[in-house]
CSV table of C-alpha atoms in Angstrom, one decimal:
chain,number,residue,atom,x,y,z
A,158,MET,CA,-21.8,1.3,23.4
A,159,ASN,CA,-25.5,2.2,23.4
A,160,ASN,CA,-24.6,5.9,23.0
A,161,TYR,CA,-23.0,4.9,19.6
A,162,VAL,CA,-26.0,3.1,18.5
A,163,LYS,CA,-28.8,5.5,19.5
A,164,LYS,CA,-27.2,8.9,18.7
A,165,LYS,CA,-28.5,10.1,15.2
A,166,TYR,CA,-26.0,11.6,12.8
A,167,SER,CA,-26.7,13.9,9.6
A,168,TYR,CA,-26.2,12.6,6.1
A,169,LYS,CA,-23.4,15.2,6.0
A,170,THR,CA,-21.5,13.5,8.8
A,171,SER,CA,-21.9,10.2,7.1
A,172,PHE,CA,-20.4,11.5,3.9
A,173,LYS,CA,-17.5,13.1,5.8
A,174,PHE,CA,-16.7,9.5,6.9
A,175,ILE,CA,-17.5,7.7,3.8
A,176,LEU,CA,-16.1,9.8,1.0
A,177,PRO,CA,-12.6,10.7,2.3
A,178,SER,CA,-12.0,7.2,3.8
A,179,LEU,CA,-13.1,5.5,0.5
A,180,LEU,CA,-10.7,7.8,-1.5
A,181,GLY,CA,-7.9,7.1,1.0
A,182,VAL,CA,-8.5,3.3,0.5
A,183,ILE,CA,-8.5,3.6,-3.2
A,184,LEU,CA,-5.3,5.7,-3.3
A,185,PHE,CA,-3.2,3.7,-0.8
A,186,MET,CA,-4.7,0.2,-1.0
A,187,PHE,CA,-6.5,-0.5,-4.3
A,188,PRO,CA,-4.3,-2.5,-6.8
A,189,ILE,CA,-4.5,-1.7,-10.3
A,190,LYS,CA,-2.8,-3.1,-13.5
A,191,ILE,CA,-0.9,-0.9,-15.8
A,192,GLY,CA,0.4,-3.0,-18.6
A,193,ASN,CA,2.3,-6.0,-17.0
A,194,LYS,CA,2.8,-4.0,-13.7
A,195,ILE,CA,0.6,-4.1,-10.7
A,196,THR,CA,0.6,-1.0,-8.5
A,197,ILE,CA,-1.5,1.3,-6.5
A,198,PRO,CA,-2.8,4.9,-7.4
A,199,ILE,CA,-0.4,6.6,-5.0
A,200,ALA,CA,2.7,4.8,-6.5
A,201,LEU,CA,1.5,5.6,-9.9
A,202,LEU,CA,1.3,9.2,-9.2
A,203,SER,CA,4.7,9.1,-7.5
A,204,ASP,CA,6.2,7.5,-10.7
A,205,PHE,CA,4.6,10.3,-12.9
A,206,ILE,CA,6.1,13.0,-10.7
A,207,GLN,CA,9.5,11.4,-11.0
A,208,ASP,CA,9.3,10.9,-14.7
A,209,ARG,CA,8.1,14.4,-15.2
A,210,TYR,CA,10.6,16.1,-13.0
A,211,PHE,CA,13.4,13.7,-12.9
A,212,SER,CA,16.3,16.1,-13.8
A,213,SER,CA,15.1,18.6,-11.2
A,214,LEU,CA,14.6,16.3,-8.3
A,215,PRO,CA,18.3,15.9,-7.1
A,216,LEU,CA,18.5,19.7,-6.9
A,217,ILE,CA,15.3,20.0,-4.9
A,218,VAL,CA,16.4,17.4,-2.5
A,219,LEU,CA,19.8,19.4,-2.1
A,220,GLY,CA,17.7,22.4,-1.4
A,221,LEU,CA,15.6,20.7,1.3
A,222,VAL,CA,18.5,19.2,3.1
A,223,GLY,CA,20.2,22.6,3.2
A,224,VAL,CA,17.0,24.3,4.5
A,225,SER,CA,17.0,21.5,7.2
A,226,PHE,CA,20.5,22.0,8.2
A,227,PHE,CA,20.7,25.8,8.2
A,228,GLY,CA,17.2,26.1,9.5
A,229,SER,CA,18.1,24.2,12.5
A,230,VAL,CA,21.4,26.0,13.1
A,231,ILE,CA,19.7,29.4,12.8
A,232,THR,CA,16.9,28.2,15.2
A,233,PHE,CA,19.6,27.0,17.7
A,234,PHE,CA,21.1,30.5,17.9
A,235,MET,CA,18.0,32.3,17.8
A,236,PHE,CA,16.2,30.4,20.6
A,237,ARG,CA,19.4,30.7,22.7
A,238,TYR,CA,20.3,34.2,22.4
A,239,SER,CA,17.3,36.2,21.1
A,240,LYS,CA,14.3,37.1,23.2
A,241,SER,CA,12.1,39.0,20.6
A,242,SER,CA,8.4,38.6,20.4
A,243,VAL,CA,8.8,36.7,17.2
A,244,ILE,CA,11.0,34.1,18.8
A,245,ALA,CA,8.5,33.8,21.5
A,246,MET,CA,5.9,33.1,19.0
A,247,LEU,CA,7.9,30.5,17.2
A,248,LYS,CA,8.7,28.7,20.5
A,249,LYS,CA,5.0,28.0,20.9
A,250,ASN,CA,4.6,26.7,17.2
A,251,SER,CA,4.7,22.9,17.7
A,252,VAL,CA,5.3,22.4,13.9
A,253,PHE,CA,8.3,24.7,13.7
A,254,CYS,CA,9.7,23.3,16.9
A,255,SER,CA,9.4,19.6,15.7
A,256,LEU,CA,11.4,20.6,12.6
A,257,PHE,CA,14.1,22.8,13.7
A,258,GLN,CA,14.3,22.8,17.6
A,259,ILE,CA,16.5,19.7,17.7
A,260,SER,CA,19.5,18.4,19.6
A,261,PHE,CA,23.1,19.2,18.8
A,262,ILE,CA,23.7,15.6,17.6
A,263,SER,CA,20.7,15.9,15.2
A,264,ILE,CA,22.2,19.2,13.8
A,265,ALA,CA,25.5,17.5,13.3
A,266,VAL,CA,23.6,14.6,11.3
A,267,ARG,CA,22.0,17.2,9.1
A,268,GLY,CA,25.2,19.1,8.6
A,269,PHE,CA,26.9,15.8,7.5
A,270,SER,CA,24.0,14.8,5.2
A,271,PHE,CA,24.1,18.4,3.7
A,272,LEU,CA,27.9,17.9,3.0
A,273,LEU,CA,27.3,14.5,1.4
A,274,CYS,CA,24.6,15.9,-0.8
A,275,VAL,CA,27.0,18.7,-1.9
A,276,PHE,CA,29.9,16.5,-2.5
A,277,THR,CA,27.6,14.1,-4.5
A,278,TYR,CA,25.9,16.7,-6.6
A,279,PHE,CA,29.0,18.6,-7.6
A,280,HIS,CA,31.4,15.6,-7.7
A,281,ILE,CA,33.7,17.2,-5.0
A,282,GLY,CA,36.3,15.2,-3.1
A,283,THR,CA,36.8,11.4,-3.4
A,284,GLU,CA,35.0,9.1,-5.5
A,285,LEU,CA,34.4,6.9,-2.5
A,286,ILE,CA,31.5,9.4,-1.5
A,287,TYR,CA,29.8,10.2,-4.8
A,288,SER,CA,30.2,7.0,-6.8
A,289,GLU,CA,27.2,5.3,-8.2
A,290,ASN,CA,27.6,2.6,-5.6
A,291,THR,CA,27.5,4.8,-2.6
A,292,GLY,CA,26.4,8.2,-2.3
A,293,GLY,CA,25.2,8.6,-6.0
A,294,LEU,CA,23.0,5.6,-5.4
A,295,VAL,CA,21.3,7.3,-2.4
A,296,PHE,CA,21.1,10.8,-3.7
A,297,TYR,CA,20.1,10.0,-7.3
A,298,GLU,CA,18.1,6.8,-7.0
A,299,LEU,CA,16.6,6.5,-3.4
A,300,LEU,CA,15.9,10.3,-2.2
A,301,PRO,CA,14.0,11.3,-5.4
A,302,ILE,CA,11.7,8.4,-4.8
A,303,LEU,CA,11.4,9.2,-1.1
A,304,PHE,CA,10.7,12.8,-2.1
A,305,THR,CA,7.8,11.9,-4.3
A,306,ILE,CA,6.4,9.3,-1.9
A,307,PHE,CA,6.6,11.5,1.1
A,308,PHE,CA,5.0,14.4,-0.7
A,309,LEU,CA,1.9,12.4,-1.8
A,310,ALA,CA,1.7,9.9,1.1
A,311,GLY,CA,2.1,12.7,3.7
A,312,PHE,CA,-0.4,14.9,2.1
A,313,LEU,CA,-2.9,12.5,1.6
A,314,LEU,CA,-2.4,10.3,4.7
A,315,PRO,CA,-5.1,12.3,6.6
A,316,LEU,CA,-7.7,10.6,4.4
A,317,LEU,CA,-6.8,7.5,6.2
A,318,LEU,CA,-6.1,8.8,9.7
A,319,ASN,CA,-8.6,11.7,10.3
A,320,PHE,CA,-12.1,10.6,9.1
A,321,GLY,CA,-13.0,7.6,11.1
A,322,LEU,CA,-11.5,4.7,9.0
A,323,LEU,CA,-9.2,3.5,11.7
A,324,GLU,CA,-11.9,3.9,14.3
A,325,PHE,CA,-14.3,1.8,12.2
A,326,ALA,CA,-11.7,-0.9,11.4
A,327,GLY,CA,-10.3,-1.0,14.9
A,328,THR,CA,-13.8,-1.5,16.3
A,329,LEU,CA,-14.5,-4.4,14.1
A,330,LEU,CA,-11.1,-6.1,14.1
A,331,ILE,CA,-10.3,-5.7,17.8
A,332,LYS,CA,-11.5,-9.3,18.4
A,333,VAL,CA,-9.0,-10.6,16.0
A,334,MET,CA,-6.0,-8.4,16.7
A,335,ARG,CA,-6.0,-8.6,20.4
A,336,PRO,CA,-6.1,-12.3,20.8
A,337,LEU,CA,-3.6,-13.1,18.2
A,338,PHE,CA,-1.2,-10.3,18.2
A,339,ASN,CA,-2.0,-8.3,21.4
A,340,LEU,CA,-2.5,-5.1,19.1
A,341,PRO,CA,-5.3,-2.5,18.7
A,342,GLY,CA,-7.8,-3.4,15.9
A,343,ARG,CA,-6.8,-0.2,13.9
A,344,ALA,CA,-3.3,-2.0,13.4
A,345,ALA,CA,-5.0,-4.1,10.7
A,346,ILE,CA,-5.0,-0.9,8.5
A,347,ASP,CA,-1.3,-0.4,8.9
A,348,ALA,CA,-0.9,-4.1,7.8
A,349,ILE,CA,-3.1,-3.7,4.8
A,350,ALA,CA,-1.5,-0.3,3.6
A,351,SER,CA,2.0,-2.1,3.8
A,352,TRP,CA,1.0,-5.3,2.0
A,353,LEU,CA,-1.2,-3.8,-0.8
A,354,GLY,CA,0.5,-0.5,-0.9
A,355,ASP,CA,4.1,0.0,0.3
A,356,GLY,CA,6.0,-0.7,3.5
A,357,THR,CA,7.0,3.0,3.7
A,358,ILE,CA,3.4,4.0,3.8
A,359,GLY,CA,2.7,1.5,6.7
A,360,VAL,CA,5.7,3.0,8.7
A,361,LEU,CA,4.5,6.4,8.2
A,362,LEU,CA,1.0,5.5,9.2
A,363,THR,CA,2.3,3.7,12.4
A,364,SER,CA,4.5,6.7,13.3
A,365,LYS,CA,1.7,9.1,13.2
A,366,GLN,CA,-0.6,7.1,15.2
A,367,TYR,CA,2.1,6.6,18.0
A,368,GLU,CA,2.7,10.4,18.0
A,369,GLU,CA,-0.9,11.0,18.3
A,370,GLY,CA,-1.3,8.6,21.2
A,371,PHE,CA,-3.1,5.7,19.8
A,372,TYR,CA,-0.3,3.1,20.0
A,373,THR,CA,2.1,2.3,23.0
A,374,GLU,CA,5.8,2.2,22.3
A,375,ARG,CA,5.7,-1.5,22.2
A,376,GLU,CA,2.7,-1.7,19.9
A,377,ALA,CA,4.3,0.9,17.5
A,378,CYS,CA,7.5,-1.1,17.5
A,379,VAL,CA,5.7,-4.5,16.9
A,380,ILE,CA,3.6,-3.1,14.0
A,381,GLY,CA,6.5,-1.4,12.4
A,382,THR,CA,8.7,-4.5,12.4
A,383,SER,CA,6.0,-7.3,12.0
A,384,PHE,CA,3.4,-5.7,9.8
A,385,SER,CA,5.0,-2.8,7.8
A,386,LEU,CA,6.6,-5.2,5.4
A,387,VAL,CA,7.3,-5.2,1.7
A,388,SER,CA,4.4,-4.8,-0.6
A,389,ILE,CA,2.9,-7.3,-3.2
A,390,THR,CA,4.3,-5.1,-6.0
A,391,PHE,CA,7.8,-5.5,-4.5
A,392,CYS,CA,7.3,-9.4,-4.2
A,393,LEU,CA,6.3,-9.3,-7.9
A,394,VAL,CA,9.5,-7.6,-8.7
A,395,VAL,CA,11.6,-10.1,-6.8
A,396,ILE,CA,9.9,-13.2,-8.2
A,397,ASN,CA,10.1,-11.8,-11.7
A,398,THR,CA,13.8,-11.1,-11.3
A,399,VAL,CA,14.5,-14.8,-10.3
A,400,GLY,CA,12.3,-16.1,-13.1
A,401,LEU,CA,9.7,-17.7,-10.9
A,402,SER,CA,6.6,-15.4,-11.8
A,403,HIS,CA,4.6,-18.6,-12.5
A,404,MET,CA,4.8,-19.5,-8.8
A,405,PHE,CA,3.9,-16.0,-7.4
A,406,ILE,CA,0.6,-17.3,-5.6
A,407,PRO,CA,2.2,-20.2,-3.6
A,408,PHE,CA,5.2,-17.9,-3.0
A,409,TYR,CA,3.3,-15.0,-1.6
A,410,LEU,CA,0.9,-17.2,0.5
A,411,THR,CA,4.0,-18.9,2.0
A,412,VAL,CA,5.4,-15.4,2.8
A,413,THR,CA,2.2,-14.2,4.3
A,414,PHE,CA,1.9,-17.2,6.4
A,415,ALA,CA,5.5,-17.0,7.6
A,416,CYS,CA,4.9,-13.4,8.5
A,417,LEU,CA,1.8,-14.1,10.5
A,418,VAL,CA,3.5,-16.7,12.5
A,419,ALA,CA,6.6,-14.4,13.0
A,420,ALA,CA,4.2,-11.6,14.1
A,421,ILE,CA,2.9,-13.9,16.9
A,422,VAL,CA,6.3,-15.3,17.9
A,423,ILE,CA,8.9,-12.5,17.5
A,424,PRO,CA,7.1,-9.9,19.7
A,425,LYS,CA,7.4,-12.3,22.7
A,426,LEU,CA,11.2,-12.3,22.3
A,427,PRO,CA,13.8,-9.6,23.1
A,428,PRO,CA,14.2,-6.7,22.1
A,429,LEU,CA,10.4,-6.2,21.3
A,430,SER,CA,9.4,-7.9,24.4
A,431,ARG,CA,11.4,-5.4,26.5
A,432,LYS,CA,9.8,-2.3,24.8
A,433,LYS,CA,7.8,-0.1,27.2
A,434,ASP,CA,4.1,-0.5,27.1
A,435,CYS,CA,3.5,3.1,27.5
A,436,TYR,CA,2.1,6.0,25.3
A,437,VAL,CA,4.2,9.0,23.9
A,438,ASP,CA,2.9,11.1,26.8
A,439,GLY,CA,4.3,8.6,29.4
A,440,VAL,CA,1.0,7.3,30.5
A,441,ASN,CA,1.2,3.3,31.0
A,442,GLY,CA,-0.8,1.4,28.5
A,443,GLY,CA,-2.7,-0.4,31.1
A,444,ASP,CA,-3.7,2.8,32.9
A,445,ARG,CA,-5.4,4.5,29.9
A,446,ALA,CA,-9.0,3.6,29.1
A,447,GLU,CA,-8.3,3.0,25.5
A,448,ASP,CA,-11.2,2.4,23.1
A,449,ASP,CA,-9.8,-1.0,22.2
A,450,PHE,CA,-9.7,-2.2,25.6
A,451,THR,CA,-13.1,-0.8,26.7
A,452,MET,CA,-14.7,-1.7,23.4
A,453,ASP,CA,-13.3,-5.4,23.5
A,454,ASN,CA,-15.9,-6.7,26.0
A,455,LYS,CA,-18.7,-4.7,24.4
A,456,ILE,CA,-18.6,-5.6,20.7
A,457,PRO,CA,-20.4,-8.5,19.6
A,458,PHE,CA,-18.7,-11.0,17.6
A,459,GLY,CA,-20.1,-13.7,15.2
A,460,ASP,CA,-22.4,-14.2,12.5
A,461,ALA,CA,-25.6,-13.7,14.6
A,462,LYS,CA,-24.4,-10.4,15.8
A,463,SER,CA,-22.3,-9.1,13.0
A,464,GLN,CA,-24.9,-6.4,12.0
A,465,LYS,CA,-24.9,-5.1,15.5
A,466,SER,CA,-21.1,-5.1,15.7
A,467,LEU,CA,-21.0,-3.2,12.3
A,468,SER,CA,-23.5,-0.7,13.6
A,469,VAL,CA,-21.2,0.1,16.6
A,470,ALA,CA,-18.1,0.5,14.4
A,471,TYR,CA,-20.0,2.7,12.0
A,472,HIS,CA,-21.4,5.0,14.8
A,473,LYS,CA,-17.8,5.2,16.4
A,474,ALA,CA,-16.4,6.3,13.1
A,475,LEU,CA,-19.2,9.0,12.8
A,476,GLU,CA,-18.5,10.2,16.3
A,477,THR,CA,-14.8,10.8,15.4
A,478,VAL,CA,-15.4,12.7,12.2
A,479,GLU,CA,-18.4,14.9,13.5
A,480,GLY,CA,-17.7,18.6,13.3
A,481,LYS,CA,-14.5,18.2,11.4
A,482,LYS,CA,-13.7,20.4,8.5
A,483,VAL,CA,-12.4,18.1,5.6
A,484,ILE,CA,-10.4,20.4,3.5
A,485,LYS,CA,-8.9,22.2,6.6
A,486,SER,CA,-7.9,19.0,8.3
A,487,VAL,CA,-6.2,17.4,5.1
A,488,MET,CA,-4.4,20.6,4.3
A,489,THR,CA,-3.2,21.4,8.0
A,490,ASP,CA,-2.1,17.8,8.7
A,491,GLY,CA,-0.9,17.1,5.2
A,492,VAL,CA,1.5,20.0,5.1
A,493,SER,CA,2.8,19.2,8.6
A,494,ASN,CA,3.3,15.6,7.5
A,495,VAL,CA,5.2,16.5,4.3
A,496,LEU,CA,7.4,19.1,6.0
A,497,ASN,CA,8.2,16.7,8.8
A,498,MET,CA,9.3,13.8,6.3
A,499,TRP,CA,11.1,16.1,3.9
A,500,LEU,CA,13.2,18.1,6.6
A,501,VAL,CA,13.7,15.3,9.2
A,502,VAL,CA,13.8,11.9,7.4
A,503,ILE,CA,15.5,12.8,4.1
A,504,PRO,CA,18.8,14.1,5.7
A,505,ILE,CA,18.9,10.9,8.0
A,506,VAL,CA,18.5,8.7,5.0
A,507,MET,CA,21.3,10.5,3.1
A,508,ALA,CA,23.7,10.3,6.1
A,509,MET,CA,23.1,6.8,7.3
A,510,GLY,CA,22.5,5.3,3.8
A,511,THR,CA,25.8,6.7,2.3
A,512,THR,CA,27.8,5.7,5.4
A,513,ALA,CA,26.5,2.2,5.3
A,514,LEU,CA,27.1,1.8,1.5
A,515,VAL,CA,30.7,3.1,2.0
A,516,ILE,CA,31.5,0.7,4.7
A,517,ALA,CA,29.7,-2.1,2.7
A,518,LYS,CA,31.6,-1.3,-0.5
A,519,TYR,CA,35.0,-0.4,0.7
A,520,THR,CA,35.6,-2.3,3.9
A,521,PRO,CA,35.3,-6.0,5.0
A,522,VAL,CA,33.3,-5.0,8.1
A,523,PHE,CA,29.8,-6.6,7.2
A,524,GLU,CA,31.5,-9.6,5.6
A,525,ASN,CA,33.5,-10.4,8.7
A,526,THR,CA,30.6,-9.7,10.9
A,527,TRP,CA,28.4,-12.0,9.0
A,528,GLU,CA,31.1,-14.8,9.0
A,529,ALA,CA,31.3,-14.5,12.7
A,530,ILE,CA,27.6,-14.7,13.2
A,531,ILE,CA,27.4,-17.8,11.1
A,532,THR,CA,30.2,-19.5,13.1
A,533,ILE,CA,28.6,-18.7,16.4
A,534,LEU,CA,25.1,-19.9,15.2
A,535,LYS,CA,26.5,-23.1,13.9
A,536,TYR,CA,28.4,-23.8,17.1
A,537,ALA,CA,25.4,-22.8,19.2
A,538,TRP,CA,23.1,-25.0,17.1
A,539,ASN,CA,25.2,-28.2,17.5
A,540,THR,CA,25.7,-27.8,21.2
A,541,GLY,CA,23.5,-28.9,24.1
A,542,SER,CA,22.1,-25.3,24.5
A,543,GLY,CA,21.3,-25.2,20.7
A,544,GLN,CA,19.4,-28.5,21.0
A,545,LEU,CA,17.5,-27.0,24.0
A,546,PHE,CA,16.6,-23.9,21.9
A,547,GLN,CA,15.4,-26.2,19.0
A,548,LYS,CA,13.0,-27.9,21.5
A,549,GLN,CA,11.8,-24.8,23.0
A,550,TYR,CA,11.4,-23.2,19.6
A,551,LEU,CA,9.2,-26.1,18.5
A,552,GLN,CA,7.1,-26.0,21.7
A,553,GLY,CA,6.7,-22.3,21.0
A,554,LEU,CA,5.3,-22.9,17.4
A,555,GLN,CA,3.0,-25.5,18.8
A,556,ILE,CA,1.4,-23.1,21.3
A,557,CYS,CA,1.1,-20.5,18.4
A,558,PHE,CA,-0.6,-22.9,16.2
A,559,TYR,CA,-2.9,-24.0,19.1
A,560,HIS,CA,-4.0,-20.4,19.4
A,561,LEU,CA,-4.5,-19.9,15.8
A,562,LEU,CA,-6.7,-22.8,15.6
């Protein structure tokens, strides 16, 4: 800890931390009011792109899904049968391999997604696929939104990730996040980005942190399910729809409180409790000298020592950003993020989303499943085991409130 405090950094290094991080916070977390709508700058830019290029976005999405599918097929055969120097070079390119060197099942999913896009765009085949309630809804309504959000969020996400903001917040908030949620302090940034910005942004942020070795599998799953929730803007849309906008503050405070309690209780239950506490490289979470664990016993906490704690967090952020090229870092990581989300995520959304809507619209599967679940829960709740569960649940809540207070 003393190394962080004593080492001197230049003003240039300080600006590398402050300016990109501040810009990232403004773009992803700062709420602004446009007319009667509260939004964030990144969502405002996304809406602008959608409005400006609305008619062209479906064709662009179709092209991206086509590149994703045919690129993976060509890569499969090239890597399997060709031994040229170009292929050897591509095999060493981690970005190219992450995009196109995939399993046969993933190739099949991309091919299925491409067919769905073609059928929907050109109205080929049955209306069951391309109607406005199934494939048309996903292709024309959801994918253009994801295209613009992925473009802006993926390209600008390095502003939050690469320039010390997570280290700064993580060092300050570890004393809160570890005791309450058993999570790193940097997870607070994911939560804030989701609540003030968008749940999609929070998931992307968590995914990148897991891939880069900052979260274990358990931590990433807990953060993604417990903290990457719907934003304030979406809650406003919901409460306006039901005509209760005058009760937004008590409504949102209630939702926030319920989510915090759930974030404490749910991770202790299966399936989250059974997730492996290991990093993406296979290292066990308890075996790695992670900054959050090592700093936990070193960072002072409380009003009397808050200035010293802030100094430690600030110097840790400067250590992270020292020597980085701002523009190069944003461009390199940003382009990689965008391509990964465009070519990997969008085909999966089209395939899974359309399939789920077709099942929901034209089959009784979901209705029958829901009725069966309700019947089982009612029976279990009224039996002796159900009463025992109620007692254990209430005891669990009492324990959680005890720790909170």
